[in-house]
XYZ file of C-alpha atoms in Angstrom:
672
model
C 5.257 -11.904 -177.276
C 2.054 -13.884 -177.254
C 0.541 -14.043 -180.759
C -2.367 -11.749 -181.373
C -1.125 -8.816 -179.320
C 0.500 -5.650 -180.527
C 1.257 -2.059 -179.669
C -2.389 -1.293 -178.899
C -2.580 -3.447 -175.805
C -3.155 -6.943 -174.533
C -6.433 -8.798 -174.254
C -7.048 -8.041 -170.588
C -9.081 -10.223 -168.273
C -12.477 -10.595 -166.702
C -13.761 -7.914 -164.301
C -13.819 -8.334 -160.557
C -16.740 -10.302 -159.128
C -19.153 -7.609 -157.984
C -22.888 -6.831 -157.881
C -24.450 -5.212 -160.934
C -24.439 -1.392 -160.926
C -27.609 -0.012 -159.363
C -27.168 3.638 -160.316
C -25.317 5.680 -162.899
C -23.952 9.132 -163.626
C -23.337 10.436 -167.142
C -20.411 12.788 -167.756
C -17.856 13.872 -170.333
C -14.881 12.749 -168.258
C -14.411 10.811 -165.028
C -11.214 11.350 -163.047
C -10.310 8.626 -160.537
C -8.182 10.107 -157.765
C -7.922 13.404 -155.899
C -4.207 14.081 -155.548
C -2.273 16.720 -157.453
C -2.719 14.836 -160.749
C -6.422 14.065 -160.358
C -7.549 17.470 -159.119
C -5.414 19.321 -161.673
C -6.919 17.264 -164.496
C -10.435 17.736 -163.124
C -10.105 21.502 -162.699
C -8.697 21.901 -166.213
C -11.434 19.737 -167.727
C -14.081 21.714 -165.862
C -12.538 24.985 -167.071
C -12.845 23.644 -170.627
C -16.600 23.230 -170.110
C -16.619 19.459 -169.701
C -19.018 17.703 -167.311
C -16.415 16.300 -164.923
C -16.784 13.736 -162.152
C -14.026 13.116 -159.595
C -14.119 9.712 -157.914
C -11.882 9.259 -154.885
C -11.335 6.313 -152.597
C -11.522 8.184 -149.303
C -12.111 11.882 -148.707
C -10.869 14.355 -151.290
C -7.817 15.270 -149.201
C -6.797 11.739 -148.210
C -4.537 10.699 -151.083
C -0.760 10.435 -151.329
C -0.205 14.078 -152.286
C -0.816 15.431 -148.809
C 1.882 13.139 -147.404
C 4.582 14.634 -149.664
C 7.013 16.424 -147.377
C 9.979 17.536 -149.450
C 8.590 19.658 -152.245
C 8.196 20.090 -155.978
C 11.213 20.315 -158.281
C 11.440 22.889 -161.088
C 14.133 25.122 -162.575
C 12.956 28.293 -160.847
C 16.147 29.560 -159.224
C 18.866 31.869 -160.472
C 21.511 29.962 -162.394
C 19.325 26.908 -162.846
C 17.844 25.768 -166.153
C 15.587 23.057 -167.559
C 18.673 21.551 -169.213
C 20.355 21.057 -165.840
C 17.145 19.593 -164.376
C 16.981 17.246 -167.372
C 20.566 16.089 -166.803
C 19.924 15.287 -163.132
C 16.736 13.403 -164.021
C 18.478 11.311 -166.673
C 21.305 10.389 -164.310
C 18.871 9.309 -161.589
C 16.873 7.282 -164.131
C 19.915 5.062 -164.778
C 19.683 4.987 -168.546
C 15.984 4.148 -168.925
C 14.304 7.576 -169.016
C 12.466 8.581 -172.152
C 14.410 11.776 -172.882
C 11.521 13.385 -174.758
C 9.226 12.840 -171.775
C 11.834 14.301 -169.419
C 12.284 17.293 -171.723
C 8.532 17.854 -171.620
C 8.568 17.692 -167.827
C 11.420 20.103 -167.199
C 10.515 22.673 -169.862
C 6.803 22.846 -169.022
C 7.390 22.436 -165.282
C 8.284 26.008 -164.237
C 5.185 27.492 -165.865
C 3.018 24.733 -164.393
C 4.324 25.551 -160.897
C 3.574 29.227 -161.458
C 0.026 28.309 -162.494
C -0.240 26.263 -159.304
C 0.784 29.353 -157.352
C -1.863 31.274 -159.283
C -4.374 28.677 -158.131
C -3.534 29.601 -154.547
C -0.622 27.413 -153.435
C 1.644 29.275 -151.013
C 5.279 28.174 -151.016
C 7.815 29.223 -148.412
C 9.579 32.505 -149.168
C 12.575 34.321 -147.750
C 11.314 36.819 -145.136
C 13.790 39.477 -146.257
C 13.585 39.276 -150.046
C 10.200 37.672 -150.548
C 11.779 35.288 -153.055
C 10.766 31.640 -153.062
C 13.011 29.514 -150.869
C 14.544 26.590 -152.741
C 16.359 23.609 -151.257
C 18.261 20.566 -152.531
C 17.426 16.908 -152.363
C 19.100 13.720 -153.491
C 20.388 13.706 -157.069
C 19.966 17.458 -157.611
C 23.024 19.595 -158.299
C 21.037 22.809 -157.809
C 18.637 24.199 -155.246
C 15.368 23.747 -157.137
C 12.944 22.228 -154.618
C 10.083 24.571 -153.708
C 8.550 23.718 -150.340
C 5.672 24.858 -148.147
C 5.116 24.829 -144.410
C 8.708 23.697 -143.990
C 7.974 20.027 -144.607
C 4.279 20.047 -145.547
C 4.407 20.792 -149.269
C 1.934 18.117 -150.298
C -0.569 19.255 -147.703
C -0.375 22.842 -149.010
C -0.761 21.791 -152.650
C -3.728 19.624 -151.692
C -5.260 22.516 -149.734
C -4.912 24.907 -152.667
C -6.420 22.511 -155.202
C -9.287 21.565 -152.896
C -10.001 25.257 -152.320
C -10.155 25.705 -156.091
C -12.594 22.787 -156.361
C -14.789 24.294 -153.650
C -14.667 27.652 -155.433
C -15.971 25.946 -158.572
C -18.776 24.463 -156.454
C -19.687 27.840 -154.980
C -19.637 29.440 -158.388
C -22.051 26.840 -159.688
C -24.604 26.554 -156.959
C -23.901 29.301 -154.458
C -22.297 26.937 -151.957
C -24.766 24.058 -152.171
C -23.744 20.890 -150.445
C -23.625 17.272 -151.343
C -26.027 14.491 -150.973
C -26.143 12.664 -147.637
C -24.841 9.167 -147.067
C -24.555 8.161 -150.701
C -21.051 9.603 -150.808
C -21.888 11.714 -153.846
C -21.220 15.444 -153.699
C -23.661 16.976 -156.146
C -22.747 20.441 -157.274
C -24.561 20.951 -160.552
C -22.928 22.289 -163.677
C -19.553 20.944 -164.652
C -17.701 19.377 -161.704
C -18.911 16.981 -159.058
C -17.304 14.559 -156.654
C -17.917 11.015 -155.457
C -16.028 10.394 -152.213
C -15.403 7.131 -150.355
C -15.700 5.196 -153.601
C -13.481 2.302 -154.683
C -13.203 2.075 -158.469
C -13.697 -1.495 -159.687
C -13.404 -1.918 -163.431
C -13.416 -0.120 -166.759
C -16.544 -0.067 -168.902
C -15.781 -0.597 -172.586
C -17.550 -0.520 -175.922
C -17.646 -3.666 -178.076
C -14.734 -2.105 -179.974
C -12.640 -1.861 -176.821
C -12.825 1.872 -176.059
C -13.397 3.170 -172.540
C -16.915 4.336 -171.689
C -16.645 4.799 -167.929
C -16.036 2.888 -164.716
C -17.885 0.819 -162.171
C -17.380 1.761 -158.540
C -18.521 0.959 -155.040
C -19.525 3.814 -152.760
C -18.560 3.031 -149.184
C -21.362 5.016 -147.562
C -22.617 4.632 -144.025
C -24.597 1.428 -143.667
C -24.061 0.419 -147.308
C -22.885 -3.021 -148.326
C -23.826 -3.017 -151.985
C -23.393 0.566 -153.245
C -22.140 -0.416 -156.694
C -22.814 2.039 -159.495
C -21.329 3.339 -162.735
C -20.032 6.606 -164.128
C -20.398 6.655 -167.900
C -17.996 8.904 -169.803
C -16.018 8.643 -173.059
C -12.833 9.695 -171.222
C -11.505 8.021 -168.061
C -8.465 9.482 -166.283
C -6.671 7.250 -163.790
C -4.904 9.249 -161.074
C -5.138 6.627 -158.334
C -1.639 6.982 -156.899
C 0.684 4.181 -155.885
C 0.815 0.572 -154.802
C 3.064 0.665 -151.741
C 0.659 -1.484 -149.730
C 1.903 -4.593 -151.533
C 4.823 -4.437 -149.080
C 4.704 -4.831 -145.313
C 6.305 -1.445 -144.630
C 5.689 1.576 -146.830
C 5.468 5.329 -146.662
C 2.223 5.155 -148.681
C -1.195 5.666 -147.084
C -3.571 2.703 -146.667
C -5.476 3.623 -149.854
C -2.419 2.847 -152.033
C -3.381 -0.676 -153.080
C -2.581 -0.531 -156.801
C -6.234 -0.199 -157.842
C -5.506 1.844 -160.972
C -2.796 -0.468 -162.296
C -4.984 -3.530 -161.630
C -8.013 -1.951 -163.337
C -5.899 -1.026 -166.364
C -4.461 -4.525 -166.661
C -7.905 -6.132 -166.503
C -9.068 -3.643 -169.154
C -6.320 -4.747 -171.553
C -3.910 -1.842 -171.052
C -0.180 -2.360 -170.914
C 1.978 -1.573 -167.901
C 5.719 -1.042 -167.873
C 8.712 -0.711 -165.534
C 6.784 -2.116 -162.578
C 9.946 -3.778 -161.286
C 11.357 -0.351 -160.415
C 9.921 0.316 -156.974
C 11.740 3.088 -155.180
C 12.488 2.376 -151.542
C 12.911 5.658 -149.732
C 16.164 5.306 -147.790
C 15.062 7.214 -144.709
C 11.746 6.079 -143.329
C 11.637 6.159 -139.541
C 12.798 2.723 -138.338
C 10.305 1.429 -135.769
C 11.662 -2.107 -135.406
C 11.742 -5.308 -137.414
C 8.034 -6.016 -136.934
C 6.764 -2.607 -138.054
C 4.060 -2.865 -140.732
C 1.808 -0.510 -142.657
C 2.448 3.174 -143.285
C 5.762 4.312 -141.792
C 6.685 7.937 -140.974
C 8.907 9.476 -143.645
C 12.062 11.464 -142.870
C 12.183 13.716 -145.908
C 15.197 13.911 -148.169
C 15.117 17.627 -147.489
C 16.572 16.895 -144.036
C 19.694 15.596 -145.774
C 19.450 18.490 -148.201
C 19.846 20.851 -145.261
C 22.950 19.053 -144.011
C 21.998 15.967 -141.972
C 24.473 13.067 -142.097
C 23.913 9.338 -142.347
C 25.931 7.376 -139.792
C 26.193 3.694 -138.983
C 25.706 1.916 -135.659
C 29.151 3.121 -134.562
C 28.366 6.726 -135.421
C 30.601 6.717 -138.503
C 29.502 8.667 -141.572
C 29.564 6.282 -144.566
C 28.094 8.010 -147.656
C 31.124 10.187 -148.405
C 32.905 7.262 -150.039
C 29.838 5.958 -151.866
C 28.988 8.838 -154.235
C 30.137 12.334 -155.157
C 26.915 13.747 -153.690
C 27.332 11.749 -150.453
C 23.985 11.785 -148.557
C 22.383 13.501 -151.550
C 23.112 10.655 -153.961
C 20.073 9.231 -155.817
C 17.775 7.282 -153.532
C 18.607 3.833 -154.846
C 22.280 4.374 -154.065
C 21.564 5.602 -150.534
C 19.132 2.747 -149.822
C 21.637 0.140 -151.002
C 24.412 1.743 -148.961
C 22.303 1.593 -145.793
C 21.481 -2.077 -146.334
C 25.081 -2.935 -147.184
C 26.619 -1.128 -144.199
C 24.099 -2.626 -141.768
C 24.795 -6.127 -143.098
C 28.544 -5.558 -142.747
C 27.964 -4.703 -139.098
C 26.074 -7.937 -138.489
C 22.453 -6.810 -138.685
C 19.972 -9.656 -138.991
C 17.740 -9.674 -142.103
C 14.796 -7.367 -141.517
C 16.642 -5.247 -138.947
C 18.908 -3.323 -141.319
C 18.953 0.372 -140.485
C 21.219 3.362 -140.035
C 20.944 6.734 -138.293
C 20.327 10.240 -139.560
C 22.213 12.744 -137.439
C 20.844 16.286 -137.517
C 21.497 17.322 -133.963
C 23.540 20.262 -135.245
C 20.345 21.827 -136.648
C 19.296 22.884 -133.176
C 15.765 23.122 -131.812
C 14.858 26.357 -133.608
C 15.620 24.965 -137.076
C 13.822 21.698 -136.390
C 10.735 23.550 -135.191
C 10.602 26.012 -138.105
C 11.851 23.945 -141.053
C 10.699 20.411 -140.196
C 7.820 20.650 -137.710
C 5.921 17.660 -139.138
C 8.939 15.357 -138.973
C 9.858 16.624 -135.515
C 6.374 15.777 -134.262
C 6.437 12.310 -135.886
C 9.787 11.488 -134.301
C 8.778 12.686 -130.866
C 5.505 10.772 -131.112
C 7.620 7.628 -131.475
C 9.931 8.408 -128.580
C 12.813 9.956 -130.544
C 13.948 13.566 -130.172
C 16.039 14.521 -133.243
C 17.261 17.641 -131.456
C 19.255 15.446 -129.083
C 19.325 11.990 -130.769
C 20.244 10.536 -134.157
C 17.119 9.257 -135.938
C 17.000 5.506 -136.761
C 16.106 5.149 -140.444
C 15.594 2.279 -142.886
C 14.437 1.918 -146.498
C 10.687 1.473 -147.037
C 8.600 1.090 -150.194
C 7.894 4.610 -151.360
C 7.183 5.151 -155.053
C 6.402 3.131 -158.174
C 8.561 4.442 -161.007
C 6.557 2.325 -163.448
C 2.844 1.959 -164.027
C 0.259 2.127 -166.800
C 2.100 2.901 -170.027
C 1.185 6.269 -171.569
C 2.325 8.646 -174.270
C 3.131 12.325 -173.761
C -0.584 13.149 -173.634
C -1.418 10.538 -171.007
C -3.075 8.168 -173.485
C -2.826 4.473 -172.628
C -3.104 1.527 -174.996
C -6.891 1.456 -174.402
C -8.672 4.223 -176.355
C -10.313 6.734 -174.036
C -8.307 5.616 -170.993
C -5.699 8.059 -169.663
C -3.314 7.908 -166.705
C -1.214 10.452 -164.841
C 0.697 10.700 -161.580
C 2.179 7.699 -159.839
C -0.204 5.226 -161.489
C 1.271 6.126 -164.897
C 4.520 5.257 -166.642
C 5.307 8.281 -168.805
C 8.971 7.394 -169.199
C 10.060 10.322 -167.031
C 11.463 8.316 -164.125
C 13.239 5.473 -165.883
C 14.744 3.039 -163.397
C 14.684 5.447 -160.459
C 12.733 8.638 -159.777
C 14.640 11.831 -159.059
C 13.548 13.331 -155.738
C 10.562 15.718 -155.902
C 9.878 15.076 -159.588
C 6.655 13.214 -158.757
C 4.479 16.219 -157.884
C 5.770 18.004 -160.978
C 5.012 15.007 -163.201
C 1.453 14.823 -161.870
C 0.973 18.533 -162.495
C 2.459 18.704 -166.003
C 0.899 15.563 -167.461
C -2.514 16.212 -165.877
C -2.626 19.520 -167.719
C -1.669 17.759 -170.955
C -4.390 15.139 -170.474
C -7.043 17.790 -169.849
C -6.047 19.600 -173.022
C -6.243 16.362 -175.026
C -9.592 15.310 -173.536
C -11.085 18.744 -174.242
C -9.802 18.708 -177.811
C -11.232 15.229 -178.405
C -14.575 16.328 -176.935
C -14.650 19.234 -179.396
C -13.984 16.811 -182.233
C -16.882 14.598 -181.166
C -19.186 17.587 -180.838
C -18.401 18.886 -184.326
C -18.108 15.549 -186.142
C -20.839 15.051 -188.750
C -23.310 12.304 -187.975
C -22.655 9.137 -189.931
C -25.174 8.436 -192.720
C -27.982 6.230 -191.510
C -27.049 6.660 -187.845
C -29.871 6.161 -185.398
C -30.332 6.916 -181.751
C -29.342 4.159 -179.314
C -32.102 1.727 -178.533
C -33.828 2.524 -175.264
C -33.723 -0.007 -172.475
C -35.885 -0.613 -169.459
C -34.116 0.758 -166.374
C -33.570 -1.529 -163.432
C -34.573 -0.418 -159.968
C -31.746 0.946 -157.833
C -30.241 -1.451 -155.359
C -31.742 -0.959 -151.887
C -28.494 0.245 -150.345
C -27.260 2.283 -153.320
C -27.542 6.012 -153.967
C -31.037 7.068 -154.966
C -32.321 9.526 -157.516
C -33.944 11.540 -154.703
C -30.641 11.950 -152.911
C -29.044 13.148 -156.104
C -31.865 15.598 -156.704
C -31.266 17.060 -153.275
C -27.726 17.776 -154.431
C -29.158 20.228 -157.020
C -27.445 18.737 -160.047
C -28.786 18.909 -163.560
C -30.258 15.851 -165.193
C -27.187 15.187 -167.276
C -24.992 14.467 -164.271
C -27.455 13.068 -161.736
C -27.238 9.445 -160.630
C -29.957 7.381 -162.269
C -30.738 3.691 -162.443
C -28.317 1.682 -164.507
C -29.516 -0.431 -167.426
C -30.534 -3.898 -166.411
C -30.787 -6.671 -168.971
C -31.119 -4.460 -172.040
C -28.981 -4.285 -175.156
C -26.061 -2.201 -173.876
C -22.836 -4.199 -173.802
C -20.563 -1.905 -171.810
C -21.831 -2.638 -168.313
C -21.187 -5.808 -166.340
C -24.917 -6.008 -165.604
C -25.578 -6.629 -169.282
C -23.186 -9.526 -169.750
C -24.429 -13.125 -169.815
C -24.603 -14.931 -166.460
C -21.793 -17.300 -167.415
C -19.319 -14.534 -168.314
C -16.010 -15.173 -166.485
C -15.104 -12.936 -163.559
C -11.811 -12.427 -161.753
C -11.948 -14.491 -158.554
C -11.514 -12.735 -155.243
C -9.182 -13.531 -152.377
C -10.125 -13.398 -148.704
C -8.916 -10.384 -146.743
C -6.614 -12.700 -144.750
C -4.477 -13.082 -147.887
C -3.425 -9.439 -147.803
C -0.702 -9.716 -145.105
C 0.491 -12.916 -146.767
C 1.022 -11.026 -150.039
C 2.832 -8.246 -148.198
C 5.204 -10.623 -146.421
C 5.914 -12.527 -149.643
C 6.734 -9.303 -151.460
C 8.878 -7.892 -148.666
C 11.015 -11.011 -148.366
C 11.166 -11.904 -152.048
C 10.931 -8.631 -153.992
C 12.032 -5.950 -151.541
C 15.187 -3.845 -151.593
C 17.341 -6.960 -152.099
C 16.252 -9.456 -154.749
C 17.636 -12.538 -156.437
C 16.475 -15.149 -158.903
C 15.843 -17.536 -156.012
C 13.872 -15.061 -153.888
C 11.794 -13.888 -156.855
C 11.057 -17.425 -158.057
C 9.929 -18.334 -154.559
C 7.713 -15.233 -154.414
C 6.203 -16.060 -157.807
C 5.412 -19.614 -156.722
C 3.839 -18.506 -153.438
C 1.703 -15.869 -155.167
C 0.608 -18.412 -157.776
C -0.426 -20.880 -155.072
C -2.265 -18.345 -152.930
C -5.742 -18.617 -154.532
C -5.824 -22.380 -154.065
C -4.373 -22.134 -150.555
C -7.121 -19.732 -149.471
C -9.996 -21.230 -151.470
C -11.602 -22.646 -148.320
C -12.027 -19.168 -146.816
C -14.962 -16.905 -147.730
C -14.231 -14.112 -150.209
C -17.502 -12.321 -150.794
C -17.443 -9.132 -152.875
C -16.435 -6.177 -150.736
C -13.776 -3.521 -150.328
C -11.257 -5.761 -148.548
C -11.526 -8.625 -151.032
C -11.427 -6.281 -154.048
C -8.325 -4.566 -152.686
C -6.691 -7.914 -151.974
C -7.374 -9.075 -155.533
C -5.784 -5.873 -156.848
C -2.724 -6.300 -154.639
C -2.326 -9.911 -155.754
C -2.479 -9.001 -159.443
C -0.017 -6.123 -159.149
C 2.346 -8.251 -157.058
C 2.331 -11.009 -159.694
C 3.223 -8.535 -162.432
C 5.981 -6.887 -160.403
C 7.601 -10.209 -159.549
C 7.401 -11.443 -163.155
C 9.100 -8.274 -164.405
C 11.754 -8.339 -161.667
C 12.523 -11.978 -162.431
C 12.826 -11.242 -166.138
C 15.196 -8.249 -165.698
C 18.469 -10.041 -165.072
C 20.614 -7.109 -163.990
C 20.920 -4.453 -161.286
C 19.742 -1.023 -162.404
C 18.329 1.931 -160.502
C 16.050 0.763 -157.732
C 15.999 -2.838 -159.037
C 18.792 -4.594 -157.157
C 19.512 -8.233 -158.077
C 22.076 -9.795 -155.731
C 22.695 -12.567 -158.255
C 23.115 -10.032 -161.094
C 24.932 -7.199 -159.317
C 25.952 -5.196 -162.384
C 24.148 -3.001 -164.876
C 23.980 -4.652 -168.306
C 23.393 -1.996 -170.959
C 24.054 -4.375 -173.836
C 21.105 -6.598 -172.901
C 18.861 -4.405 -170.778
C 18.762 -0.824 -172.091
C 15.108 -1.468 -172.767
C 11.744 -1.615 -171.028
C 9.574 -4.522 -170.007
C 5.939 -4.287 -171.087
C 3.335 -6.505 -169.430
C -0.262 -7.342 -170.304
C -2.863 -9.923 -169.271
C -4.348 -12.821 -171.205
C -6.747 -15.704 -170.628
C -8.903 -14.093 -167.947
C -5.834 -12.899 -166.062
C -4.234 -16.302 -165.685
C -1.334 -15.572 -168.062
C 1.082 -12.647 -168.013
C 2.441 -11.519 -171.374
C 5.910 -10.104 -170.664
C 7.879 -8.637 -173.547
C 10.672 -6.133 -174.061
C 11.049 -3.021 -176.174
C 14.073 -2.761 -178.449
C 15.274 0.557 -177.039
C 14.593 2.925 -174.136
C 11.848 4.547 -176.198
C 8.349 3.121 -175.946
C 6.322 2.209 -179.025
C 3.274 4.445 -179.569
C 0.126 3.810 -177.563
C -2.241 5.071 -180.262
C -2.267 6.225 -183.849
C -0.679 9.720 -184.196
C -3.019 12.650 -183.626
C -2.580 16.371 -184.321
C -0.885 18.427 -181.625
C -2.834 21.237 -179.901
C -2.792 24.879 -181.010
C -2.259 23.910 -184.633
C 1.290 22.759 -183.991
C 2.727 20.172 -186.377
C 2.363 16.562 -185.377
C 5.172 15.204 -183.222
C 6.805 12.289 -185.024
C 5.813 9.112 -183.246
C 8.283 6.332 -182.654
C 7.814 3.592 -185.205
C 5.857 0.622 -183.938
C 8.312 -1.883 -182.580
C 8.336 -5.544 -183.311
C 8.847 -7.643 -180.219
C 12.516 -7.798 -179.363
C 14.431 -10.986 -179.206
C 14.769 -11.973 -175.563
C 18.087 -10.947 -173.993
C 20.619 -13.656 -173.236
C 19.713 -16.060 -170.421
C 16.112 -14.863 -170.522
C 13.223 -17.311 -171.020
C 10.530 -16.151 -173.429
C 7.661 -16.640 -171.001
C 7.273 -16.264 -167.270
C 4.225 -17.268 -165.298
């Protein structure tokens, strides 16, 4: 490990090159993201009386949650138990799950799902009994997947949470609307939203604690809508990073923004090498790029079979669960069988045969998938569906504890952007929505408790009020105070001009002109990054392919230096993708084994003696150097000093702080 770092995080790097904030909002907590994790955290924080701001990259309902087809896993059925759910999760995680985190997930999960139902989510029920219908997916030995609309579970959960947010709005201002083109929904009172806003960087105190975020509102006709939300608690719920690959099931907004922000802020990330490739995305040809239609695991759960190009079923000899084996096993089997049958690289695919379902079952149970297939010229009622693995889910992310705290004080993370230790080396199907739900509730409880502590803490002797500064005028294209006033918010949460050249040190506008910034890449570099990652760090990896990917990513800034890269959404996203790709490749190169969804062709076996441990990565020297180190065991060191548990419960013993482990055999101590 690089000297000078420790369990409380790395040094971080300079912020993205961006205009100074021209407006600001003050709040108690800012939540970045509007999926199941973000909206759950926001609603809970609002219910606790906290001034809460939700920042989301597109519209409130445009995140990854609404694309979730299969369902949400919890031990809700007769004969099932949290212990059985825990066992299935640990097996899927291939020896790297944090068992305490999994125990938290499966024991708190059933009640969290019931609270979600109380919020208004409507899951499918048996018409005769009225009981919730439960199905199976890969890696589950029991029927424990609750679903809605047949194959539209994420859309229903998103609908219910958004309805709850709107109900909060109506309760506050009688149904008042938002404010025009500035992208800010002003609703007065506790909860407000900022849509179409790309988060840029974390604001920090001189001591390194989070104090808010900078963001760019992508309003109509705006080119410079950079502002700031100031809050002592920042919750990252930004979703995934699937867009670093050419083909993914993730929506276009999934560009790794949260992981990149956290790294630049000095937070640690872990397990980023474990990218789950969903085995059954709709195969649209070797040149298909961008978001690919997903054929849910629930289709296999209901009895569909995987067959090869000759129509032969091949999963029965691969795993005891056959088509319902964990996703990494199914994805590898598809790639292996296709290669055996002579498929060229990039054309590997198999077929999912569910013709025996019949039209009625397809139309009632899987209407979304049926429509997607038919839109692409395939009728699953009469034809096998061509399927291939596609980047689907990041099992790793920003390292957190069981309360969502990262290694940067005041910065929290939940959902796909986080690494709680639940997923280990491979996520169990349908655990992701549950993880977002459970850990978002835990974060909200922690944030509210910390806010109470701040409110009741005695003022330090000799403390004085912060020195006032002269406000700068808002940028011409940014949100204005008048627009915010029209939104009927109170003064405490209304956008107002950000400090200019005063004494505050937590905003980029206040830093000296020669302060380093993270350079940007032109938008043209984005497909280059995606192709490099797909060929070098996709389903099949090797030391040679990863080293080549690392070299090409390292050379990319110089190779594109002659092209313009002015601050803007496309260049900021490209910079985020480049940073996350570098970290993923470094971790994948360091882990010299095959485990879970990390498949090294040159290291085809799992090596528990050397690699039953996690990789932890941070940034140094303005982002030019990656600090890659290992833990000694599968348990993470603490992110913060121990704090009391809620409800007066005794403190949970924290894992002792770990010294950096000796590097495993054949492993260099530093990777670029």
